[in-house]
Short mmCIF file of C-alpha atoms and ligand atoms in Angstrom, two decimals:
data_model
loop_
_atom_site.label_atom_id
_atom_site.label_comp_id
_atom_site.label_asym_id
_atom_site.label_seq_id
_atom_site.Cartn_x
_atom_site.Cartn_y
_atom_site.Cartn_z
CA MET X 293 90.24 106.19 97.50
CA GLN X 294 90.39 106.81 94.07
CA LEU X 295 90.35 104.03 91.31
CA LEU X 296 93.41 104.74 88.48
CA ASP X 297 90.98 103.75 85.60
CA GLY X 298 93.11 101.55 83.15
CA LYS X 299 89.92 101.83 80.87
CA VAL X 300 89.40 105.44 80.73
CA VAL X 301 93.11 106.21 80.45
CA SER X 302 93.99 103.67 77.40
CA GLN X 303 90.52 104.91 75.70
CA ALA X 304 92.15 108.53 75.98
CA VAL X 305 95.56 107.33 74.37
CA LYS X 306 93.52 105.15 71.77
CA ASN X 307 91.47 107.82 70.73
CA GLU X 308 94.75 109.98 70.31
CA LEU X 309 96.38 107.38 68.23
CA LYS X 310 93.32 106.84 66.13
CA GLU X 311 93.33 110.67 65.32
CA LYS X 312 96.74 110.63 64.44
CA THR X 313 96.73 107.67 62.13
CA ARG X 314 93.28 109.07 60.51
CA LEU X 315 95.53 112.00 59.57
CA LEU X 316 98.60 110.19 58.40
CA THR X 317 96.58 108.00 55.72
CA GLN X 318 94.37 111.28 54.88
CA ALA X 319 97.75 112.59 53.86
CA GLY X 320 98.66 109.43 51.89
CA LYS X 321 101.14 107.87 54.39
CA LYS X 322 101.33 104.61 55.83
CA ALA X 323 99.13 103.42 58.65
CA PRO X 324 101.55 102.07 61.50
CA HIS X 325 101.98 98.14 61.16
CA LEU X 326 102.63 96.20 63.93
CA ALA X 327 103.91 92.49 63.39
CA ALA X 328 103.72 89.98 66.43
CA ILE X 329 105.21 86.61 66.62
CA LEU X 330 103.92 83.88 68.82
CA ILE X 331 104.93 80.46 69.61
CA GLY X 332 103.24 77.52 71.05
CA ASN X 333 99.74 77.76 72.23
CA ASP X 334 99.82 79.27 76.21
CA GLY X 335 96.52 80.40 77.03
CA ALA X 336 97.46 83.92 78.22
CA SER X 337 99.68 84.66 75.54
CA GLU X 338 97.07 83.64 72.91
CA THR X 339 94.84 86.36 75.06
CA TYR X 340 97.65 88.49 75.16
CA VAL X 341 98.74 89.02 71.61
CA ALA X 342 94.72 88.41 70.20
CA SER X 343 93.92 91.82 72.22
CA LYS X 344 97.24 93.44 70.96
CA ILE X 345 96.10 92.79 67.49
CA LYS X 346 92.38 93.59 68.00
CA ASN X 347 93.54 96.95 69.57
CA CYS X 348 95.70 97.56 66.43
CA GLU X 349 92.42 96.97 64.31
CA GLU X 350 90.27 99.46 66.49
CA ILE X 351 92.38 102.54 66.01
CA GLY X 352 93.68 102.02 62.51
CA PHE X 353 97.06 100.27 62.56
CA LYS X 354 97.88 97.12 60.22
CA SER X 355 98.82 93.84 62.09
CA SER X 356 100.55 91.06 61.21
CA LEU X 357 100.36 87.80 63.34
CA PHE X 358 102.99 85.03 62.71
CA ARG X 359 102.21 82.03 64.55
CA PHE X 360 104.66 79.02 65.39
CA ASP X 361 104.62 75.66 66.90
CA SER X 362 106.02 75.22 70.49
CA ASN X 363 108.26 72.81 69.04
CA VAL X 364 109.70 75.19 65.82
CA GLU X 365 113.50 75.54 65.21
CA GLU X 366 115.28 78.68 66.95
CA ALA X 367 116.49 79.13 63.28
CA ILE X 368 113.02 79.73 61.83
CA VAL X 369 111.83 82.25 64.20
CA ILE X 370 115.14 83.86 63.79
CA ALA X 371 114.62 83.91 59.96
CA GLN X 372 111.10 85.35 60.47
CA ILE X 373 112.70 88.25 62.47
CA GLU X 374 115.36 89.17 59.78
CA ALA X 375 112.63 89.12 57.10
CA LEU X 376 110.48 91.63 59.34
CA ASN X 377 113.93 93.44 60.23
CA ASN X 378 114.04 93.90 56.05
CA ASP X 379 110.58 94.87 55.30
CA ASP X 380 109.61 98.39 55.19
CA ASP X 381 106.10 98.11 55.75
CA VAL X 382 106.60 96.56 58.95
CA ASP X 383 107.11 99.18 61.72
CA GLY X 384 107.01 97.49 64.96
CA ILE X 385 107.85 93.40 66.13
CA LEU X 386 106.98 92.01 68.85
CA VAL X 387 107.91 88.23 70.13
CA GLN X 388 105.53 87.55 73.00
CA LEU X 389 107.25 86.11 75.84
CA PRO X 390 107.61 83.62 77.54
CA LEU X 391 109.32 81.46 74.84
CA PRO X 392 109.66 77.69 74.64
CA LYS X 393 112.78 76.64 76.94
CA HIS X 394 114.65 75.40 73.46
CA ILE X 395 114.44 79.17 72.05
CA SER X 396 117.43 81.49 73.52
CA GLU X 397 115.43 84.68 74.54
CA GLU X 398 118.50 86.81 74.49
CA LYS X 399 119.14 85.98 71.15
CA ILE X 400 115.77 86.21 69.99
CA ILE X 401 115.25 90.03 71.45
CA ASN X 402 118.82 90.96 70.37
CA ILE X 403 118.19 90.15 66.37
CA ILE X 404 115.26 92.17 66.63
CA ASN X 405 116.17 95.96 64.78
CA PRO X 406 116.21 98.58 67.52
CA ALA X 407 114.34 100.81 65.30
CA LYS X 408 111.32 98.18 65.49
CA ASP X 409 111.84 97.24 68.89
CA VAL X 410 108.53 98.46 70.57
CA ASP X 411 108.59 96.31 73.62
CA GLY X 412 111.57 97.99 74.23
CA PHE X 413 113.65 94.81 75.40
CA HIS X 414 116.36 95.28 72.96
CA PRO X 415 119.62 95.89 75.05
CA SER X 416 120.43 99.21 73.01
CA SER X 417 116.74 100.18 74.13
CA VAL X 418 117.36 99.38 77.37
CA GLY X 419 120.53 101.31 77.35
CA LYS X 420 118.90 104.34 76.39
CA MET X 421 116.38 104.38 78.74
CA VAL X 422 118.80 104.07 81.49
CA GLN X 423 120.27 106.92 80.34
CA GLY X 424 117.47 108.90 79.53
CA LEU X 425 117.74 109.11 76.22
CA PRO X 426 114.47 109.15 73.97
CA SER X 427 113.75 105.15 73.36
CA PHE X 428 111.09 102.96 73.01
CA LEU X 429 110.04 102.25 76.86
CA PRO X 430 109.09 98.42 77.87
CA ALA X 431 105.05 98.55 77.41
CA THR X 432 103.83 97.86 81.12
CA PRO X 433 106.22 100.47 83.04
CA PHE X 434 105.23 103.03 80.27
CA GLY X 435 101.65 102.33 80.26
CA ILE X 436 102.08 102.90 84.12
CA MET X 437 103.89 106.11 83.56
CA LEU X 438 101.19 107.37 81.25
CA MET X 439 98.51 106.34 84.20
CA LEU X 440 100.44 108.61 86.57
CA GLN X 441 100.68 111.31 84.21
CA HIS X 442 96.92 111.22 83.37
CA TYR X 443 95.77 111.55 87.14
CA LYS X 444 98.54 114.25 87.56
CA ILE X 445 100.01 112.31 90.22
CA ASP X 446 102.98 114.21 92.12
CA THR X 447 105.65 111.42 92.26
CA ALA X 448 108.66 113.88 93.05
CA GLY X 449 110.28 112.54 96.10
CA LYS X 450 108.17 110.17 97.04
CA HIS X 451 109.28 106.98 98.04
CA ALA X 452 108.40 104.21 95.61
CA VAL X 453 108.80 100.24 96.58
CA VAL X 454 109.00 98.31 93.45
CA ILE X 455 108.07 94.64 94.20
CA GLY X 456 109.80 92.47 91.79
CA ARG X 457 112.81 92.39 89.62
CA SER X 458 111.77 91.32 85.93
CA ASN X 459 113.33 92.67 82.64
CA ILE X 460 109.65 93.49 81.54
CA VAL X 461 108.26 95.25 84.50
CA GLY X 462 110.12 95.28 87.80
CA ARG X 463 113.49 96.66 86.73
CA PRO X 464 112.35 99.13 84.18
CA MET X 465 109.83 100.49 86.45
CA SER X 466 112.51 101.26 89.24
CA ILE X 467 114.59 103.14 86.35
CA LEU X 468 111.47 105.00 85.33
CA LEU X 469 110.48 106.20 88.67
CA SER X 470 113.80 107.01 89.61
CA ALA X 471 114.52 109.31 86.68
CA ASN X 472 114.48 113.05 86.88
CA THR X 473 111.27 113.23 84.94
CA ASN X 474 107.54 113.90 85.55
CA PRO X 475 106.70 111.35 86.66
CA GLY X 476 109.36 110.31 88.15
CA ASN X 477 112.08 111.71 90.79
CA CYS X 478 111.12 109.01 93.33
CA THR X 479 113.73 107.64 96.05
CA VAL X 480 112.96 103.60 94.82
CA THR X 481 113.83 100.82 96.67
CA LEU X 482 113.49 97.94 94.13
CA CYS X 483 112.53 94.68 96.15
CA HIS X 484 112.68 90.96 95.24
CA SER X 485 112.68 87.07 96.43
CA ARG X 486 115.78 87.94 98.66
CA THR X 487 114.59 90.75 100.28
CA GLN X 488 114.33 90.55 103.97
CA ASN X 489 112.05 93.04 105.44
CA LEU X 490 109.94 93.42 102.42
CA LYS X 491 106.49 94.47 105.25
CA GLU X 492 108.79 97.39 106.68
CA LEU X 493 110.20 98.60 103.71
CA CYS X 494 106.19 98.81 102.36
CA LEU X 495 104.99 100.39 105.13
CA GLN X 496 107.48 102.99 104.39
CA ALA X 497 106.24 103.36 100.85
CA ASP X 498 104.25 106.31 99.21
CA ILE X 499 103.69 104.37 96.14
CA ILE X 500 103.90 100.33 95.63
CA VAL X 501 104.20 98.25 92.23
CA ALA X 502 103.53 95.03 92.90
CA ALA X 503 104.82 93.23 89.75
CA LEU X 504 105.93 89.75 91.26
CA GLY X 505 102.98 87.42 89.91
CA LYS X 506 101.41 85.75 93.04
CA VAL X 507 97.96 86.39 93.89
CA SER X 508 96.68 88.55 96.59
CA PHE X 509 100.50 88.54 97.83
CA LEU X 510 100.42 92.71 99.00
CA THR X 511 97.93 92.75 102.01
CA ALA X 512 96.33 95.56 104.32
CA ASP X 513 99.00 95.33 106.97
CA MET X 514 101.76 96.32 104.56
CA VAL X 515 101.03 99.46 103.05
CA LYS X 516 100.56 103.22 105.02
CA GLN X 517 97.63 105.03 105.10
CA GLY X 518 96.94 106.87 101.81
CA ALA X 519 99.73 104.71 99.82
CA ILE X 520 99.03 104.63 96.25
CA VAL X 521 99.08 101.05 94.97
CA ILE X 522 99.98 99.94 91.41
CA ASP X 523 98.93 96.14 90.59
CA VAL X 524 100.66 94.33 87.78
CA GLY X 525 99.49 90.74 88.28
CA ILE X 526 97.28 89.01 85.84
CA THR X 527 97.24 85.27 87.36
CA ARG X 528 94.48 83.10 86.00
CA VAL X 529 92.54 81.24 89.11
CA ALA X 530 90.22 78.50 88.04
CA ASP X 531 86.58 79.89 88.70
CA SER X 532 83.57 77.88 87.26
CA SER X 533 81.10 80.75 87.80
CA LYS X 534 83.03 82.31 84.62
CA LYS X 535 82.49 81.36 81.13
CA SER X 536 86.10 81.21 80.55
CA GLY X 537 86.53 78.97 83.43
CA PHE X 538 88.95 81.34 85.56
CA ALA X 539 89.29 84.56 87.01
CA ILE X 540 92.10 87.16 86.41
CA LYS X 541 93.57 88.28 89.62
CA GLY X 542 96.16 90.89 90.91
CA ASP X 543 98.87 90.61 93.04
CA VAL X 544 97.19 92.91 95.42
CA ASP X 545 94.35 91.68 98.33
CA PHE X 546 92.07 94.45 96.53
CA GLU X 547 89.16 94.35 98.91
CA LYS X 548 90.98 94.68 102.14
CA LEU X 549 93.53 96.91 100.81
CA ALA X 550 91.71 99.29 98.74
CA PRO X 551 90.22 101.73 101.63
CA LYS X 552 93.52 102.21 103.00
CA THR X 553 95.07 103.66 99.84
CA SER X 554 94.48 107.04 98.00
CA PHE X 555 95.02 105.61 94.63
CA ILE X 556 94.64 101.96 93.56
CA THR X 557 94.52 100.17 89.84
CA PRO X 558 91.64 97.48 89.97
CA VAL X 559 92.68 94.15 88.41
CA PRO X 560 91.19 93.37 85.82
CA GLY X 561 90.68 97.20 84.11
CA GLY X 562 93.94 98.54 85.20
CA VAL X 563 97.45 98.41 84.21
CA GLY X 564 96.71 95.31 81.59
CA LEU X 565 94.95 97.84 79.39
CA MET X 566 97.82 100.12 79.97
CA THR X 567 100.24 97.69 78.65
CA ILE X 568 98.35 98.05 75.28
CA ALA X 569 98.17 101.29 75.17
CA GLY X 570 102.11 101.86 75.61
CA LEU X 571 102.66 99.29 72.71
CA LEU X 572 100.54 101.15 70.45
CA LYS X 573 102.18 104.62 71.49
CA ASN X 574 105.46 102.72 70.79
CA THR X 575 104.29 101.33 67.20
CA TYR X 576 102.74 104.62 66.24
CA ASN X 577 106.16 106.89 67.24
CA ALA X 578 108.01 103.61 65.23
CA CYS X 579 106.49 104.38 62.21
CA VAL X 580 106.40 108.27 62.20
CA GLN X 581 110.56 107.78 62.79
CA ASN X 582 111.24 105.13 60.55
CA ASN X 583 109.21 106.47 57.89
CA ARG X 584 110.79 110.46 58.72
CA TYR X 585 106.97 111.77 58.84
N1 GUN Y 71 105.23 88.83 78.22
C1 GUN Y 71 104.49 89.29 79.21
N2 GUN Y 71 104.48 90.67 79.15
C2 GUN Y 71 105.23 90.81 77.90
C3 GUN Y 71 105.17 92.08 76.80
O1 GUN Y 71 105.00 93.32 77.58
N3 GUN Y 71 105.67 91.60 76.15
C4 GUN Y 71 106.01 90.63 75.13
N4 GUN Y 71 106.43 90.58 74.09
N5 GUN Y 71 105.92 89.42 76.03
C5 GUN Y 71 105.18 89.91 77.10
#
């Protein structure tokens, strides 16, 4: 069993972006600028956005955070996005999800200028991804592809089972793994809450991506010997032994399952860090494209 180490791979991505950003600014060009919008005070969203901003700073990107109360009017958020769309200094716009119920996720995502859609959630970005055209890829599946690439994992012809069909992870993951690319070229089964024979499908899988958000859902009896397991889960579970009062748990029963695998991602220290790496790469690319560098 070998760990797929998100710390190592994300650091390699960040080192590369930091050097490229240094070269840009040295040549008198502007640094990439990410604008993040955070609505409400969900603890997990606060942590993710703070981490995204901190990582921008670490590698020399500019970042701006726009915070709104959970009861903010939708029109005010839309006006903020339009202002960022029109601001030539801003390269990437991110609206942290989930949104309060009275704000339409669809409307908000649609209003973001596709050239600044560093989350890759706009229908224009999704359409390009499906067709295999250059586009911003959603950060988590993008990060997982970067990780598979880093460890030179041969995915061609392998059976990949993706558990979870969210627009943020499962569905785009299934598209990227089935694309005619390297990594990619998998035969993909996309499983969800209505899948009837999940255990049998998982037992046939060479690669499993668990992205359903249920702690320790994937157990050792569900994977075959030598499988590659990618754990996307990041659920907060109360833990009084931690300073924060909670521990981060994945969708995989790591302790019992890891010895059966050939490669596995830890939680924390796996996919979560790669999500940030994917976002930073998208933001750098947006800067280069939008400014014609
Ligand atoms: N909420 C959970 N994951 C994500 C993500 O990748 N981007 C945004 N904007 N919100 C999220």
